[in-house]
Each structure stands twice: as structure tokens, then as C-alpha cells.
Coordinates of N, CA and C in Angstrom, one line a residue:
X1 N 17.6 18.6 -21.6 CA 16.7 17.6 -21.2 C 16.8 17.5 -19.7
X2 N 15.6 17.2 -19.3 CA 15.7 17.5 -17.5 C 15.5 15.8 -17.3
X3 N 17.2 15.5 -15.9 CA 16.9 14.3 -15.9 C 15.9 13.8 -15.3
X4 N 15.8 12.3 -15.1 CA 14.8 11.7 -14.7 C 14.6 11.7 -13.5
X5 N 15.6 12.4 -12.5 CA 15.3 12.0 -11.2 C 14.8 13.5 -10.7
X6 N 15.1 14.4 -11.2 CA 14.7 15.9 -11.1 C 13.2 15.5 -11.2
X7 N 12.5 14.7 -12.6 CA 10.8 14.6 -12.8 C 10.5 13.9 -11.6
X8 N 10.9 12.7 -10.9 CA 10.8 12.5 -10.2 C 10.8 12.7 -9.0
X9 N 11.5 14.3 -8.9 CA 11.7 14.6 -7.5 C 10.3 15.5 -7.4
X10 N 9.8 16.2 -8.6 CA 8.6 16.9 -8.7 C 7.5 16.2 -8.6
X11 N 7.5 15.0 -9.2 CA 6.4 14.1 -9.8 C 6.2 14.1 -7.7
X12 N 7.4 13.5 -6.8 CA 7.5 13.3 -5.5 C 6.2 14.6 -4.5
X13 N 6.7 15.5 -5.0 CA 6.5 17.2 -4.4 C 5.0 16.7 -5.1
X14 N 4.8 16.8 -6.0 CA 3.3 16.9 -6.5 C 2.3 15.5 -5.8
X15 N 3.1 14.7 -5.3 CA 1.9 13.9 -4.8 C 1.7 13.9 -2.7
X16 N 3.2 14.5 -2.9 CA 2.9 15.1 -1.3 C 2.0 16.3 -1.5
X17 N 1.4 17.2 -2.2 CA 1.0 18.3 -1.9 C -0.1 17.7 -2.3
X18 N -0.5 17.1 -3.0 CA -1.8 16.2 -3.1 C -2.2 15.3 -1.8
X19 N -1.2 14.6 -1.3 CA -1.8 14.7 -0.2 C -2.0 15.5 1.6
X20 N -1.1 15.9 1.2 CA -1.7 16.9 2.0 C -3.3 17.5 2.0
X21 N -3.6 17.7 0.6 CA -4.9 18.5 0.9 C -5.9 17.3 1.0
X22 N -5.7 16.3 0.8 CA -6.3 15.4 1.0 C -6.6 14.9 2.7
X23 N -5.5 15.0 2.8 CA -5.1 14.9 4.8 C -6.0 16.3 5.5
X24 N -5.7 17.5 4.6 CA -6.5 18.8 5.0 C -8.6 18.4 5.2
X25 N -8.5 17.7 4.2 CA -9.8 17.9 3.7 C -10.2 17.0 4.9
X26 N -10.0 16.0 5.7 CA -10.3 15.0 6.3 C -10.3 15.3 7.5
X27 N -9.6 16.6 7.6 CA -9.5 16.9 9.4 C -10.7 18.3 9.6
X28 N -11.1 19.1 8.1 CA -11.6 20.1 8.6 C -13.3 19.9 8.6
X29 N -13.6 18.5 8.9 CA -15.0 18.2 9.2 C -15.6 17.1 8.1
X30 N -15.2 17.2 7.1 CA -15.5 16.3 5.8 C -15.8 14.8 6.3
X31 N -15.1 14.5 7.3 CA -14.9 13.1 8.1 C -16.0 12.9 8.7
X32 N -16.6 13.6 9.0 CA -17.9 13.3 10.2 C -18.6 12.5 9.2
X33 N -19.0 13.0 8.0 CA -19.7 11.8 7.4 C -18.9 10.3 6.9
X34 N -19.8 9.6 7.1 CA -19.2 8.0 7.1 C -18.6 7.9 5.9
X35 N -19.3 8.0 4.9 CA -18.9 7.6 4.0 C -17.7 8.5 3.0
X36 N -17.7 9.9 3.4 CA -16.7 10.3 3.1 C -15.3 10.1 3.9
X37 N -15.0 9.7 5.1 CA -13.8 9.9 5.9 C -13.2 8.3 5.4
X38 N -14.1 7.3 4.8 CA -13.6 6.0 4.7 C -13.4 5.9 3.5
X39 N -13.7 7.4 1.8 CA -13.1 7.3 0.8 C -11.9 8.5 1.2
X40 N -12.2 8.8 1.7 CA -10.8 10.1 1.7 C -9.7 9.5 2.7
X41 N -9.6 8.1 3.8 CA -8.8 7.4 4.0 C -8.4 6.3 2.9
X42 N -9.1 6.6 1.9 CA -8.7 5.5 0.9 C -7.8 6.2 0.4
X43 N -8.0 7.4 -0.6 CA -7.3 7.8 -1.0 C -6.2 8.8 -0.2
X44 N -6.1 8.9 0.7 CA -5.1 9.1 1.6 C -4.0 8.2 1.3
X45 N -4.3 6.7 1.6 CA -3.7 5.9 1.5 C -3.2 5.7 0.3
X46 N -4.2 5.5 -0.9 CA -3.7 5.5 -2.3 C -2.0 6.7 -2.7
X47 N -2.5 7.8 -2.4 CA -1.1 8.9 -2.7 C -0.7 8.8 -1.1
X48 N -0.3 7.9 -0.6 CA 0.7 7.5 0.4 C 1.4 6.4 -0.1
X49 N 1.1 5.6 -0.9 CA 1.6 4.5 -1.3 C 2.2 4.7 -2.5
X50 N 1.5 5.6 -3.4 CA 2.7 6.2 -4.4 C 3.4 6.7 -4.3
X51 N 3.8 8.0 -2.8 CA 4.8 8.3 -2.3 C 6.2 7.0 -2.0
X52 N 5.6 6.4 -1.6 CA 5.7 5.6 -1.2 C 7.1 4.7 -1.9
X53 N 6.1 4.4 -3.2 CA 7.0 3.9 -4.4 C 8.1 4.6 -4.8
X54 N 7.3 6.3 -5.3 CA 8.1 7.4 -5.7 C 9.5 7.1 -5.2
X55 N 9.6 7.4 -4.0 CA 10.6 7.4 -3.0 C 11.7 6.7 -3.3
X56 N 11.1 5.5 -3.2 CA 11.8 3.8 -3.8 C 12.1 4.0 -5.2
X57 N 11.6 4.0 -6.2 CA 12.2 4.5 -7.0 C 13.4 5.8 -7.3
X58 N 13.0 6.7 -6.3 CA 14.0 8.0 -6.5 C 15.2 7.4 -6.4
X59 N 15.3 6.9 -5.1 CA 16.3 6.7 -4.2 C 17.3 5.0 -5.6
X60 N 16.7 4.4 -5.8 CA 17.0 3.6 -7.0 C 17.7 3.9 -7.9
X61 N 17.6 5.0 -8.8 CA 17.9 6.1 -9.8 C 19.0 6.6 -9.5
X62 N 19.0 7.3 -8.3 CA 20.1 7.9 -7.6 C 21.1 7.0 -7.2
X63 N 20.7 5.4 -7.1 CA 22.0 5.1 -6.5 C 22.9 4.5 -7.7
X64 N 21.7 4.4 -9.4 CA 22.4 3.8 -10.3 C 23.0 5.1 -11.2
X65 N 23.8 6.0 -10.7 CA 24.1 7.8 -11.0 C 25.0 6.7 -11.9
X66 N 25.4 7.6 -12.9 CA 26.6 7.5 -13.6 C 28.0 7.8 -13.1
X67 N 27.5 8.4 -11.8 CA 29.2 9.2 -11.1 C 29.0 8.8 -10.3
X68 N 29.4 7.4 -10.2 CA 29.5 6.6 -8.7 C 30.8 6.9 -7.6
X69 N 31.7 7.8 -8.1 CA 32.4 8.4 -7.2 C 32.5 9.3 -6.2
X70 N 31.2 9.6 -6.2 CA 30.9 10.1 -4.5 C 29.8 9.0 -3.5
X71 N 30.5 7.7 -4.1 CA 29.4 6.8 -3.3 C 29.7 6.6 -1.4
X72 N 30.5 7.1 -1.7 CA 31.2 7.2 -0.1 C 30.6 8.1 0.6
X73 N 30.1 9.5 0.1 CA 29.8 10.4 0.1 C 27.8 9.8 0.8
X74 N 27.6 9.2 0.3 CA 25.8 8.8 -0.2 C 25.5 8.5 1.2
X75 N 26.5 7.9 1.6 CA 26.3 6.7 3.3 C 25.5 7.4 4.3
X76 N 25.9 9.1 4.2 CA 25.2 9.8 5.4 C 23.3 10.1 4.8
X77 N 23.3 9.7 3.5 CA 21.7 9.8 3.0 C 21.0 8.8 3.8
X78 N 21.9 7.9 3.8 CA 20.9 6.2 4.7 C 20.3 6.5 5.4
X79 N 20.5 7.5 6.2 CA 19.8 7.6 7.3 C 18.2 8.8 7.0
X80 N 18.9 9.4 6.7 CA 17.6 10.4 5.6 C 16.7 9.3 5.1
X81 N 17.2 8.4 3.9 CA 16.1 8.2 2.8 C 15.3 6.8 4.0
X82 N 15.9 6.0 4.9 CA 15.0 5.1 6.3 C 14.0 5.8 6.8
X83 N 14.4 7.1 7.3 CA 13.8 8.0 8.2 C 12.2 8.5 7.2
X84 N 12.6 8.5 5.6 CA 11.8 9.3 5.0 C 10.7 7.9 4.8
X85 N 10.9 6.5 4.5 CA 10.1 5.7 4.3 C 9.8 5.6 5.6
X86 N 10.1 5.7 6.6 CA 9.6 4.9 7.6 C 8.6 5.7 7.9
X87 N 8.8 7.1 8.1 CA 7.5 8.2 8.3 C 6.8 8.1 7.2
X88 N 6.7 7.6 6.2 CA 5.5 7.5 5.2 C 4.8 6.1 5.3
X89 N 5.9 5.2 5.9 CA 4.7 3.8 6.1 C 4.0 4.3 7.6
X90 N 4.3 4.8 8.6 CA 4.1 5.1 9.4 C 2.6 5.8 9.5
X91 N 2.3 6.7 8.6 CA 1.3 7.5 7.8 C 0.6 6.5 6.8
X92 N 0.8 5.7 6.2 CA 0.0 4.9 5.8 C -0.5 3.9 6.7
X93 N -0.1 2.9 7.7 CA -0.8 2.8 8.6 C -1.8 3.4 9.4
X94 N -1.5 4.6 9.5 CA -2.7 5.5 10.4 C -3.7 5.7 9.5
X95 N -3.4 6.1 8.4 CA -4.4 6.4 7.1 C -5.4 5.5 6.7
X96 N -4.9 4.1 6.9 CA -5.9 2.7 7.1 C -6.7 3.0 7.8
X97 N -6.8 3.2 9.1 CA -7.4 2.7 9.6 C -8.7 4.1 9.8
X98 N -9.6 3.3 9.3 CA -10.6 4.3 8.7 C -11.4 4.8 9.8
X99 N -11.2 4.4 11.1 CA -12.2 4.9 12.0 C -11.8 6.0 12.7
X100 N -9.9 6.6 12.1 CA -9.4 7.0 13.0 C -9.9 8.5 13.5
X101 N -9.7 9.0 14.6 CA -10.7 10.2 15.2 C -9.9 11.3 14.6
X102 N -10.4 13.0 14.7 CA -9.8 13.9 14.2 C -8.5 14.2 14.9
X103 N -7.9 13.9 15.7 CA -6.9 13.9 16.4 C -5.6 12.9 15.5
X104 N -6.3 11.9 15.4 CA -5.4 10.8 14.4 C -5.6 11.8 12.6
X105 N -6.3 12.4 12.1 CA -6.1 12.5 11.1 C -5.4 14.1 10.7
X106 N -5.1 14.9 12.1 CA -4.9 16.4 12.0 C -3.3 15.4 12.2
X107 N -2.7 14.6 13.0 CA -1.6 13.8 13.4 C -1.0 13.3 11.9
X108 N -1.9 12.7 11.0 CA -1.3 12.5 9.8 C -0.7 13.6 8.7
X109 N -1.8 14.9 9.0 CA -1.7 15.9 8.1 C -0.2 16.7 8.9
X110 N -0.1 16.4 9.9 CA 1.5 17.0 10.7 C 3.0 16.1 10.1
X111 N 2.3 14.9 9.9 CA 3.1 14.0 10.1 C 3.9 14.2 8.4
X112 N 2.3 14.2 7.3 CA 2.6 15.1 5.6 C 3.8 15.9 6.0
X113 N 3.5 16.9 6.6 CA 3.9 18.5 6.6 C 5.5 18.4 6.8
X114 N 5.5 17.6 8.1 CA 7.1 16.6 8.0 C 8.2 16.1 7.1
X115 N 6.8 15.0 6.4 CA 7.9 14.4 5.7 C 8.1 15.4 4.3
X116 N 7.8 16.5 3.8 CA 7.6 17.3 2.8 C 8.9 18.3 3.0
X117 N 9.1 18.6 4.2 CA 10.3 19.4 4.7 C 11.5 18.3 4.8
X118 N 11.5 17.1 5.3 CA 12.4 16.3 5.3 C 12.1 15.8 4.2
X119 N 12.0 16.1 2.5 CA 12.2 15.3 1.6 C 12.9 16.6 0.6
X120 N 12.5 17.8 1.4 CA 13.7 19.2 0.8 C 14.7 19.1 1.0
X121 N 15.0 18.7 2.6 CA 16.0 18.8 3.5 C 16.9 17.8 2.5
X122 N 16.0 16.2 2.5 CA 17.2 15.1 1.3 C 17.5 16.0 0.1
X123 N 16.5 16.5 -0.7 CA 16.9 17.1 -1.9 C 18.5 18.0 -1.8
X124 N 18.5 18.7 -0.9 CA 19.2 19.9 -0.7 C 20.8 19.0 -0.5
X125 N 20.2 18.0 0.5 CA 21.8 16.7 1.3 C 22.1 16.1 -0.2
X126 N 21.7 15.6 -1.2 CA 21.9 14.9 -2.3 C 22.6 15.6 -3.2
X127 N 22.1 16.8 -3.4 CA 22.7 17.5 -4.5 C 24.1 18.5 -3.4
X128 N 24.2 18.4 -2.7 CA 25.3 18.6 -2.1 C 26.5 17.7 -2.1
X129 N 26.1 16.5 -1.4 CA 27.2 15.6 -1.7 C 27.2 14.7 -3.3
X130 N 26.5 14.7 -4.0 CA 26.8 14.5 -5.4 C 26.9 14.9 -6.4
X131 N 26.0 16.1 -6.2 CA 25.8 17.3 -7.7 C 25.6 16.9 -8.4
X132 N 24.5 15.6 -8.3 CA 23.8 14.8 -9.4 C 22.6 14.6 -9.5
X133 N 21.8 15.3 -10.8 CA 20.1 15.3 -10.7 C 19.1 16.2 -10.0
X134 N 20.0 17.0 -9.1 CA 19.1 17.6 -8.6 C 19.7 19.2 -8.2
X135 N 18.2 19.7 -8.6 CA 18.9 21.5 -8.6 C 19.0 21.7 -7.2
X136 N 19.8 22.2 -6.7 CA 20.4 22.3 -5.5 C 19.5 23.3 -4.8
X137 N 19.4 24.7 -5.8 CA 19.1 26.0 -5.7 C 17.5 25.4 -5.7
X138 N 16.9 25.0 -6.4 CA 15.4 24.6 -6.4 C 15.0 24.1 -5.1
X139 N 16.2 23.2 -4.8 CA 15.5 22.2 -3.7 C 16.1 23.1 -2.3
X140 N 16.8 24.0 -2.4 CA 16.8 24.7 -1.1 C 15.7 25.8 -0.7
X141 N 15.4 26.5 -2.4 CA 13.8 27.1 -2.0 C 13.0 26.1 -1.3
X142 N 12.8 24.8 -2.1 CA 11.2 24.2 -1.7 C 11.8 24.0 0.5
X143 N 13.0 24.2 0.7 CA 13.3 24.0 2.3 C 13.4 24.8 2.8
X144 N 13.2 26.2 2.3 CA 13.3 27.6 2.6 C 14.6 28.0 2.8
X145 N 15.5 27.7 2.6 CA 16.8 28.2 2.5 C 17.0 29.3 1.4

């Protein structure tokens, strides 16, 4: 049985790559028309805020592990899983705002591209210092290691 935070770390991957192309589609001209750049910042925003959750949830899961004996170990994630919310509220702010020019929306699709490497980079820090939930070897492909 594959645990819950492994689905979750996919379920994670699957809605960053979702938005990304969503963030793609909005920078490579789609936007000029009005009414598409103000539903494709909607839903920008929609799978930024389920990231969003995801995240919050992962990070939840993980800290209620059944081997709370590398909790000492977890303290240097703090700074990882802050960095990872704060770049996604960060991107949902810009994502609001629907007027923003192609400069602000190629800016978000960098900003995706970011937090997607820095959510391998935590996968890879996690399963190192706990060896709990997460394939180590998986999550160092998705970071290119």
C-alpha cells in the first residue's frame, strides 16, 4: 500500500504541472483576449490555491509520522516548507490580479518552474532526514539528481 503522503506528494506534482501549463498558456498570447486571460487567471489561481492546501496538508501528515524520532532532525525543513508557501502565496497574488501584463505572467510561470524544483529539492531533504513516506530515489529523479 503506498502511503498517504507519497499520493500526496504526486497528487502535489500533478497540480504543479497543471499549472504550469496553465501559466504557459497565458504568457504565449492566449491573454490578449480579455476574456480569456481573466478565466485562465482564475484558474491559475484556483490550482495555486490547491497547491496551496496540498502543501498544508503534506507538511501536516508528515509532521503527525509515526516515527517522531527524527523530530529534531525536521527543524532544518522549516525553512524549506515557509519558503515553499510563501512562493506560492506570492504567485497567487500575482495570479489575481487579472490585468497583469505578459511580463507579470511569463514572472509567474518562472516563479511555477521554482517552486516545482524547490518542492523536489524538500522531497529529496524529507526522505533523507526521516526515511519516512517518501521515495527518496523518485524524488531525486523528479530534482535531477
Amino acid at each position: 500500500m503506498v502511503p498517504p503522503s507519497v499520493q500526496l506528494a504526486k497528487s502535489i506534482h500533478d497540480t504543479l504541472s497543471n499549472a504550469i501549463a496553465v501559466a504557459e498558456q497565458a504568457t504565449v498570447g492566449v491573454h490578449n483576449q480579455e476574456g480569456n486571460s481573466h478565466y485562465l487567471s482564475m484558474l491559475l489561481e484556483d490550482r495555486l490555491g490547491r497547491l496551496h492546501q496540498q502543501l498544508l496538508a503534506l507538511f501536516r501528515q508528515q509532521d503527525r509520522s509515526p516515527d517522531r524520532t527524527h523530530a529534531t532532525n525536521m527543524d532544518p525543513l522549516a525553512k524549506r516548507r515557509r519558503r515553499l508557501i510563501g512562493r506560492v502565496d506570492d504567485a497567487i497574488d500575482l495570479a489575481a490580479d487579472t490585468d497583469s501584463s505578459g511580463a507579470v505572467r511569463r514572472s509567474i510561470l518562472e516563479d511555477l518552474e521554482g517552486i516545482e524544483r524547490d518542492f523536489a529539492a524538500y522531497e529529496t531533504e524529507f526522505a533523507r532526514v526521516s526515511g519516512d513516506g517518501v521515495d527518496a530515489t523518485a524524488a531525486a529523479d523528479r530534482n535531477g539528481n
